PDB file of C-alpha atoms in Angstrom:
ATOM      1  CA  UNK W   1      64.284   8.987 201.847  1.00  0.00           C
ATOM      2  CA  UNK W   2      66.364  12.118 201.432  1.00  0.00           C
ATOM      3  CA  UNK W   3      64.808  15.038 199.589  1.00  0.00           C
ATOM      4  CA  UNK W   4      67.104  17.645 198.053  1.00  0.00           C
ATOM      5  CA  UNK W   5      65.632  21.091 197.506  1.00  0.00           C
ATOM      6  CA  UNK W   6      67.491  23.462 195.236  1.00  0.00           C
ATOM      7  CA  UNK W   7      67.065  27.218 195.198  1.00  0.00           C
ATOM      8  CA  UNK W   8      66.413  29.353 193.385  1.00  0.00           C
ATOM      9  CA  UNK W   9      64.504  27.518 190.694  1.00  0.00           C
ATOM     10  CA  UNK W  10      65.748  29.995 188.120  1.00  0.00           C
ATOM     11  CA  UNK W  11      68.665  32.399 188.419  1.00  0.00           C
ATOM     12  CA  UNK W  12      69.031  35.243 185.921  1.00  0.00           C
ATOM     13  CA  UNK W  13      72.519  36.733 185.785  1.00  0.00           C
ATOM     14  CA  UNK W  14      74.908  38.338 183.318  1.00  0.00           C
ATOM     15  CA  UNK W  15      78.300  37.051 182.191  1.00  0.00           C
ATOM     16  CA  UNK W  16      80.969  38.142 184.635  1.00  0.00           C
ATOM     17  CA  UNK W  17      78.644  38.021 187.628  1.00  0.00           C
ATOM     18  CA  UNK W  18      78.859  35.618 190.550  1.00  0.00           C
ATOM     19  CA  UNK W  19      76.335  32.780 190.864  1.00  0.00           C
ATOM     20  CA  UNK W  20      75.394  31.129 194.129  1.00  0.00           C
ATOM     21  CA  UNK W  21      73.236  28.001 193.961  1.00  0.00           C
ATOM     22  CA  UNK W  22      71.828  26.297 197.034  1.00  0.00           C
ATOM     23  CA  UNK W  23      71.005  22.661 197.781  1.00  0.00           C
ATOM     24  CA  UNK W  24      69.266  21.793 201.042  1.00  0.00           C
ATOM     25  CA  UNK W  25      68.801  18.224 202.245  1.00  0.00           C
ATOM     26  CA  UNK W  26      65.784  17.087 204.265  1.00  0.00           C
ATOM     27  CA  UNK W  27      68.147  15.461 206.756  1.00  0.00           C
ATOM     28  CA  UNK W  28      71.836  15.586 207.505  1.00  0.00           C
ATOM     29  CA  UNK W  29      73.829  13.816 204.785  1.00  0.00           C
ATOM     30  CA  UNK W  30      77.392  12.721 204.225  1.00  0.00           C
ATOM     31  CA  UNK W  31      79.445  15.326 202.390  1.00  0.00           C
ATOM     32  CA  UNK W  32      81.354  12.482 200.760  1.00  0.00           C
ATOM     33  CA  UNK W  33      78.442  11.708 198.447  1.00  0.00           C
ATOM     34  CA  UNK W  34      77.278  15.247 197.611  1.00  0.00           C
ATOM     35  CA  UNK W  35      77.890  16.061 193.958  1.00  0.00           C
ATOM     36  CA  UNK W  36      76.949  18.832 191.525  1.00  0.00           C
ATOM     37  CA  UNK W  37      76.231  18.375 187.812  1.00  0.00           C
ATOM     38  CA  UNK W  38      75.813  20.756 184.901  1.00  0.00           C
ATOM     39  CA  UNK W  39      73.350  19.793 182.169  1.00  0.00           C
ATOM     40  CA  UNK W  40      72.818  21.497 178.849  1.00  0.00           C
ATOM     41  CA  UNK W  41      70.019  20.568 176.400  1.00  0.00           C
ATOM     42  CA  UNK W  42      70.992  17.776 174.034  1.00  0.00           C
ATOM     43  CA  UNK W  43      74.162  16.975 175.951  1.00  0.00           C
ATOM     44  CA  UNK W  44      75.194  14.489 178.596  1.00  0.00           C
ATOM     45  CA  UNK W  45      75.333  15.809 182.156  1.00  0.00           C
ATOM     46  CA  UNK W  46      78.760  16.857 183.384  1.00  0.00           C
ATOM     47  CA  UNK W  47      80.194  16.221 186.833  1.00  0.00           C
ATOM     48  CA  UNK W  48      81.457  19.467 188.352  1.00  0.00           C
ATOM     49  CA  UNK W  49      81.934  18.784 192.051  1.00  0.00           C
ATOM     50  CA  UNK W  50      82.054  15.620 194.172  1.00  0.00           C
ATOM     51  CA  UNK W  51      82.602  15.129 197.870  1.00  0.00           C
ATOM     52  CA  UNK W  52      80.846  18.506 198.314  1.00  0.00           C
ATOM     53  CA  UNK W  53      83.976  20.514 197.457  1.00  0.00           C
ATOM     54  CA  UNK W  54      86.286  18.566 195.131  1.00  0.00           C
ATOM     55  CA  UNK W  55      86.430  19.731 191.540  1.00  0.00           C
ATOM     56  CA  UNK W  56      86.191  16.973 188.961  1.00  0.00           C
ATOM     57  CA  UNK W  57      88.928  16.574 186.380  1.00  0.00           C
ATOM     58  CA  UNK W  58      89.045  19.430 183.892  1.00  0.00           C
ATOM     59  CA  UNK W  59      86.586  21.673 185.727  1.00  0.00           C
ATOM     60  CA  UNK W  60      87.670  25.336 185.810  1.00  0.00           C
ATOM     61  CA  UNK W  61      88.503  26.801 189.196  1.00  0.00           C
ATOM     62  CA  UNK W  62      85.716  29.359 188.901  1.00  0.00           C
ATOM     63  CA  UNK W  63      83.468  26.494 190.055  1.00  0.00           C
ATOM     64  CA  UNK W  64      83.578  25.740 193.769  1.00  0.00           C
ATOM     65  CA  UNK W  65      81.480  23.745 196.191  1.00  0.00           C
ATOM     66  CA  UNK W  66      81.020  24.052 199.922  1.00  0.00           C
ATOM     67  CA  UNK W  67      78.769  23.002 202.759  1.00  0.00           C
ATOM     68  CA  UNK W  68      78.031  20.212 205.176  1.00  0.00           C
ATOM     69  CA  UNK W  69      75.157  18.637 207.041  1.00  0.00           C
ATOM     70  CA  UNK W  70      72.011  19.819 205.277  1.00  0.00           C
ATOM     71  CA  UNK W  71      73.206  22.917 203.404  1.00  0.00           C
ATOM     72  CA  UNK W  72      75.434  22.898 200.339  1.00  0.00           C
ATOM     73  CA  UNK W  73      76.396  25.590 197.867  1.00  0.00           C
ATOM     74  CA  UNK W  74      77.766  25.691 194.337  1.00  0.00           C
ATOM     75  CA  UNK W  75      79.462  28.965 193.491  1.00  0.00           C
ATOM     76  CA  UNK W  76      80.526  30.136 190.056  1.00  0.00           C
ATOM     77  CA  UNK W  77      82.835  33.079 190.665  1.00  0.00           C
ATOM     78  CA  UNK W  78      82.650  34.779 187.284  1.00  0.00           C
ATOM     79  CA  UNK W  79      80.084  33.530 184.811  1.00  0.00           C
ATOM     80  CA  UNK W  80      81.219  32.654 181.319  1.00  0.00           C
ATOM     81  CA  UNK W  81      78.715  32.378 178.434  1.00  0.00           C
ATOM     82  CA  UNK W  82      79.082  28.581 178.430  1.00  0.00           C
ATOM     83  CA  UNK W  83      78.031  28.327 182.093  1.00  0.00           C
ATOM     84  CA  UNK W  84      74.353  28.989 181.417  1.00  0.00           C
ATOM     85  CA  UNK W  85      72.685  25.620 181.948  1.00  0.00           C
ATOM     86  CA  UNK W  86      70.712  23.617 184.485  1.00  0.00           C
ATOM     87  CA  UNK W  87      72.557  22.580 187.647  1.00  0.00           C
ATOM     88  CA  UNK W  88      71.662  19.610 189.821  1.00  0.00           C
ATOM     89  CA  UNK W  89      72.872  18.512 193.206  1.00  0.00           C
ATOM     90  CA  UNK W  90      72.889  14.785 193.938  1.00  0.00           C
ATOM     91  CA  UNK W  91      73.172  12.716 197.096  1.00  0.00           C
ATOM     92  CA  UNK W  92      72.425   9.077 197.878  1.00  0.00           C
ATOM     93  CA  UNK W  93      70.621   8.341 194.649  1.00  0.00           C
ATOM     94  CA  UNK W  94      68.522  11.495 194.784  1.00  0.00           C
ATOM     95  CA  UNK W  95      68.800  14.525 192.531  1.00  0.00           C
ATOM     96  CA  UNK W  96      67.526  17.940 193.407  1.00  0.00           C
ATOM     97  CA  UNK W  97      64.955  19.418 191.051  1.00  0.00           C
ATOM     98  CA  UNK W  98      67.579  21.637 189.425  1.00  0.00           C
ATOM     99  CA  UNK W  99      68.405  25.321 189.171  1.00  0.00           C
ATOM    100  CA  UNK W 100      68.201  26.888 185.730  1.00  0.00           C
ATOM    101  CA  UNK W 101      70.914  29.491 185.269  1.00  0.00           C
ATOM    102  CA  UNK W 102      69.848  31.823 182.474  1.00  0.00           C
ATOM    103  CA  UNK W 103      71.340  34.866 180.833  1.00  0.00           C
ATOM    104  CA  UNK W 104      69.849  38.136 182.064  1.00  0.00           C
TER     105      UNK W 104
ATOM    106  CA  UNK T   1      89.262   8.112 174.434  1.00  0.00           C
ATOM    107  CA  UNK T   2      86.779   7.305 177.156  1.00  0.00           C
ATOM    108  CA  UNK T   3      83.360   6.454 175.770  1.00  0.00           C
ATOM    109  CA  UNK T   4      79.980   5.146 176.824  1.00  0.00           C
ATOM    110  CA  UNK T   5      77.424   4.330 174.140  1.00  0.00           C
ATOM    111  CA  UNK T   6      73.879   3.336 175.024  1.00  0.00           C
ATOM    112  CA  UNK T   7      71.582   1.308 172.790  1.00  0.00           C
ATOM    113  CA  UNK T   8      68.363  -0.680 172.938  1.00  0.00           C
ATOM    114  CA  UNK T   9      65.831   2.079 173.361  1.00  0.00           C
ATOM    115  CA  UNK T  10      62.571   2.093 171.468  1.00  0.00           C
ATOM    116  CA  UNK T  11      58.794   2.341 171.583  1.00  0.00           C
ATOM    117  CA  UNK T  12      56.937  -0.312 173.575  1.00  0.00           C
ATOM    118  CA  UNK T  13      53.460  -0.771 174.998  1.00  0.00           C
ATOM    119  CA  UNK T  14      52.707  -0.651 178.725  1.00  0.00           C
ATOM    120  CA  UNK T  15      53.518  -3.948 180.404  1.00  0.00           C
ATOM    121  CA  UNK T  16      56.173  -4.911 177.880  1.00  0.00           C
ATOM    122  CA  UNK T  17      59.904  -5.317 178.411  1.00  0.00           C
ATOM    123  CA  UNK T  18      63.045  -3.745 177.016  1.00  0.00           C
ATOM    124  CA  UNK T  19      66.754  -4.321 177.562  1.00  0.00           C
ATOM    125  CA  UNK T  20      69.176  -1.425 177.371  1.00  0.00           C
ATOM    126  CA  UNK T  21      72.896  -1.859 176.787  1.00  0.00           C
ATOM    127  CA  UNK T  22      75.832   0.429 177.395  1.00  0.00           C
ATOM    128  CA  UNK T  23      79.166  -0.278 175.701  1.00  0.00           C
ATOM    129  CA  UNK T  24      82.242   1.099 177.438  1.00  0.00           C
ATOM    130  CA  UNK T  25      85.637   1.820 175.914  1.00  0.00           C
ATOM    131  CA  UNK T  26      88.829   3.690 176.708  1.00  0.00           C
ATOM    132  CA  UNK T  27      89.029   2.785 180.398  1.00  0.00           C
ATOM    133  CA  UNK T  28      89.196  -0.228 182.705  1.00  0.00           C
ATOM    134  CA  UNK T  29      85.493  -0.979 182.900  1.00  0.00           C
ATOM    135  CA  UNK T  30      85.879  -3.538 185.692  1.00  0.00           C
ATOM    136  CA  UNK T  31      87.352  -0.901 188.025  1.00  0.00           C
ATOM    137  CA  UNK T  32      84.320   1.330 188.213  1.00  0.00           C
ATOM    138  CA  UNK T  33      80.819   1.231 189.566  1.00  0.00           C
ATOM    139  CA  UNK T  34      78.215   1.972 186.906  1.00  0.00           C
ATOM    140  CA  UNK T  35      74.821   3.627 186.952  1.00  0.00           C
ATOM    141  CA  UNK T  36      71.704   4.317 184.914  1.00  0.00           C
ATOM    142  CA  UNK T  37      70.134   7.770 185.115  1.00  0.00           C
ATOM    143  CA  UNK T  38      67.057   8.932 183.225  1.00  0.00           C
ATOM    144  CA  UNK T  39      65.383  12.166 182.250  1.00  0.00           C
ATOM    145  CA  UNK T  40      61.692  12.193 181.427  1.00  0.00           C
ATOM    146  CA  UNK T  41      60.515  14.777 178.878  1.00  0.00           C
ATOM    147  CA  UNK T  42      60.556  18.233 180.452  1.00  0.00           C
ATOM    148  CA  UNK T  43      61.733  16.865 183.803  1.00  0.00           C
ATOM    149  CA  UNK T  44      64.961  16.706 185.781  1.00  0.00           C
ATOM    150  CA  UNK T  45      67.466  13.920 186.255  1.00  0.00           C
ATOM    151  CA  UNK T  46      66.472  10.753 188.120  1.00  0.00           C
ATOM    152  CA  UNK T  47      68.955   8.121 189.264  1.00  0.00           C
ATOM    153  CA  UNK T  48      67.594   4.683 188.329  1.00  0.00           C
ATOM    154  CA  UNK T  49      70.079   2.007 189.388  1.00  0.00           C
ATOM    155  CA  UNK T  50      73.716   1.346 190.230  1.00  0.00           C
ATOM    156  CA  UNK T  51      76.005  -1.683 190.340  1.00  0.00           C
ATOM    157  CA  UNK T  52      79.407  -2.282 191.884  1.00  0.00           C
ATOM    158  CA  UNK T  53      82.534  -2.858 189.793  1.00  0.00           C
ATOM    159  CA  UNK T  54      82.240  -6.634 190.143  1.00  0.00           C
ATOM    160  CA  UNK T  55      78.467  -6.902 189.914  1.00  0.00           C
ATOM    161  CA  UNK T  56      78.095  -8.204 193.464  1.00  0.00           C
ATOM    162  CA  UNK T  57      76.004  -5.339 194.772  1.00  0.00           C
ATOM    163  CA  UNK T  58      73.270  -3.286 193.166  1.00  0.00           C
ATOM    164  CA  UNK T  59      70.699  -0.734 194.210  1.00  0.00           C
ATOM    165  CA  UNK T  60      67.586   0.768 192.674  1.00  0.00           C
ATOM    166  CA  UNK T  61      65.339   3.780 192.905  1.00  0.00           C
ATOM    167  CA  UNK T  62      62.050   2.955 194.598  1.00  0.00           C
ATOM    168  CA  UNK T  63      60.216   3.826 191.375  1.00  0.00           C
ATOM    169  CA  UNK T  64      61.804   0.885 189.514  1.00  0.00           C
ATOM    170  CA  UNK T  65      62.663  -1.607 192.248  1.00  0.00           C
ATOM    171  CA  UNK T  66      61.240  -5.036 191.453  1.00  0.00           C
ATOM    172  CA  UNK T  67      60.740  -4.184 187.765  1.00  0.00           C
ATOM    173  CA  UNK T  68      64.228  -3.237 186.567  1.00  0.00           C
ATOM    174  CA  UNK T  69      67.475  -5.195 186.890  1.00  0.00           C
ATOM    175  CA  UNK T  70      70.939  -3.767 186.380  1.00  0.00           C
ATOM    176  CA  UNK T  71      73.782  -6.079 185.419  1.00  0.00           C
ATOM    177  CA  UNK T  72      77.187  -6.013 183.793  1.00  0.00           C
ATOM    178  CA  UNK T  73      79.517  -8.209 181.762  1.00  0.00           C
ATOM    179  CA  UNK T  74      83.068  -7.159 182.513  1.00  0.00           C
ATOM    180  CA  UNK T  75      84.460  -9.551 179.906  1.00  0.00           C
ATOM    181  CA  UNK T  76      82.601  -7.572 177.231  1.00  0.00           C
ATOM    182  CA  UNK T  77      82.804  -4.113 178.865  1.00  0.00           C
ATOM    183  CA  UNK T  78      79.036  -3.825 178.868  1.00  0.00           C
ATOM    184  CA  UNK T  79      76.359  -2.604 181.249  1.00  0.00           C
ATOM    185  CA  UNK T  80      72.723  -3.616 180.970  1.00  0.00           C
ATOM    186  CA  UNK T  81      69.323  -2.553 182.229  1.00  0.00           C
ATOM    187  CA  UNK T  82      66.520  -5.081 181.935  1.00  0.00           C
ATOM    188  CA  UNK T  83      63.221  -3.219 182.171  1.00  0.00           C
ATOM    189  CA  UNK T  84      60.060  -5.247 182.762  1.00  0.00           C
ATOM    190  CA  UNK T  85      56.441  -4.237 183.319  1.00  0.00           C
ATOM    191  CA  UNK T  86      57.093  -0.884 181.694  1.00  0.00           C
ATOM    192  CA  UNK T  87      54.788   2.020 182.467  1.00  0.00           C
ATOM    193  CA  UNK T  88      54.078   5.303 180.739  1.00  0.00           C
ATOM    194  CA  UNK T  89      56.039   7.085 183.456  1.00  0.00           C
ATOM    195  CA  UNK T  90      59.175   5.157 182.461  1.00  0.00           C
ATOM    196  CA  UNK T  91      59.261   7.163 179.224  1.00  0.00           C
ATOM    197  CA  UNK T  92      62.597   8.962 179.291  1.00  0.00           C
ATOM    198  CA  UNK T  93      66.080   9.408 177.904  1.00  0.00           C
ATOM    199  CA  UNK T  94      68.246   6.819 179.674  1.00  0.00           C
ATOM    200  CA  UNK T  95      71.912   7.560 180.324  1.00  0.00           C
ATOM    201  CA  UNK T  96      74.584   5.200 181.532  1.00  0.00           C
ATOM    202  CA  UNK T  97      77.226   6.819 183.711  1.00  0.00           C
ATOM    203  CA  UNK T  98      80.528   5.755 185.237  1.00  0.00           C
ATOM    204  CA  UNK T  99      81.160   6.229 188.923  1.00  0.00           C
ATOM    205  CA  UNK T 100      84.470   7.606 190.121  1.00  0.00           C
ATOM    206  CA  UNK T 101      84.887   4.689 192.534  1.00  0.00           C
ATOM    207  CA  UNK T 102      84.583   0.908 192.205  1.00  0.00           C
ATOM    208  CA  UNK T 103      82.168   0.249 195.020  1.00  0.00           C
ATOM    209  CA  UNK T 104      79.931   2.770 196.728  1.00  0.00           C
ATOM    210  CA  UNK T 105      76.574   2.308 198.406  1.00  0.00           C
ATOM    211  CA  UNK T 106      75.345   5.273 196.381  1.00  0.00           C
ATOM    212  CA  UNK T 107      76.922   7.072 193.406  1.00  0.00           C
ATOM    213  CA  UNK T 108      80.026   8.875 194.584  1.00  0.00           C
ATOM    214  CA  UNK T 109      80.320  11.011 191.489  1.00  0.00           C
ATOM    215  CA  UNK T 110      79.361  10.101 187.928  1.00  0.00           C
ATOM    216  CA  UNK T 111      82.160  11.456 185.782  1.00  0.00           C
ATOM    217  CA  UNK T 112      81.606   9.875 182.370  1.00  0.00           C
ATOM    218  CA  UNK T 113      78.208   9.773 180.660  1.00  0.00           C
ATOM    219  CA  UNK T 114      76.867   8.435 177.406  1.00  0.00           C
ATOM    220  CA  UNK T 115      74.575  10.430 175.128  1.00  0.00           C
ATOM    221  CA  UNK T 116      71.540   8.385 176.112  1.00  0.00           C
ATOM    222  CA  UNK T 117      68.951   6.142 174.487  1.00  0.00           C
ATOM    223  CA  UNK T 118      65.254   6.993 174.350  1.00  0.00           C
ATOM    224  CA  UNK T 119      62.552   4.754 175.776  1.00  0.00           C
ATOM    225  CA  UNK T 120      58.921   5.515 174.985  1.00  0.00           C
ATOM    226  CA  UNK T 121      56.138   3.561 176.655  1.00  0.00           C
ATOM    227  CA  UNK T 122      52.824   4.213 174.970  1.00  0.00           C
ATOM    228  CA  UNK T 123      49.743   2.335 173.890  1.00  0.00           C
TER     229      UNK T 123
END
């Protein structure tokens, strides 16, 4: 069973800054199935990235995904106030534990 | 407008059963794989089960395999989750979610989500 480990657990940044979120798999995985989701309290999760680097429909280009093998990254180039949320990576039916992006 | 609406949640005792439903509208339901994902109180997301566009293939998380069954009725644009032998650890908000593709061994990308229905298992 694949285990996805996200780091950091919590990331404190200010609007306008760059956010880099990491997702590490316990074994090499297919990039085709690596996705990133944004989740805010009381809302449905939102697909940001699929296939490791493809932006989902309607997702701003400040969100980008990269990586292969066991190491994947979600980058938010310039944080907007609405970007503060919990972010999850997902692969093969397994979610990472999440990274909470909070306002500094 | 694309919509998924879950229903059927409630409070049940350990060992009992519950059947969740998810009504889809605004898209061709029979062209997409579908999934159930849950979030226990204070915890992260957990994928529960997925089914192909035509219902011929399904998969489950180890935590629910043998107790839960996912199914769909494409004639009624509905997804179901039959939950048997419920345990306290099944307490969660259950979301249904559409997959980007019709048939994938695992979720390819879940792009449309409902708002969820709450299941509480308690004696």
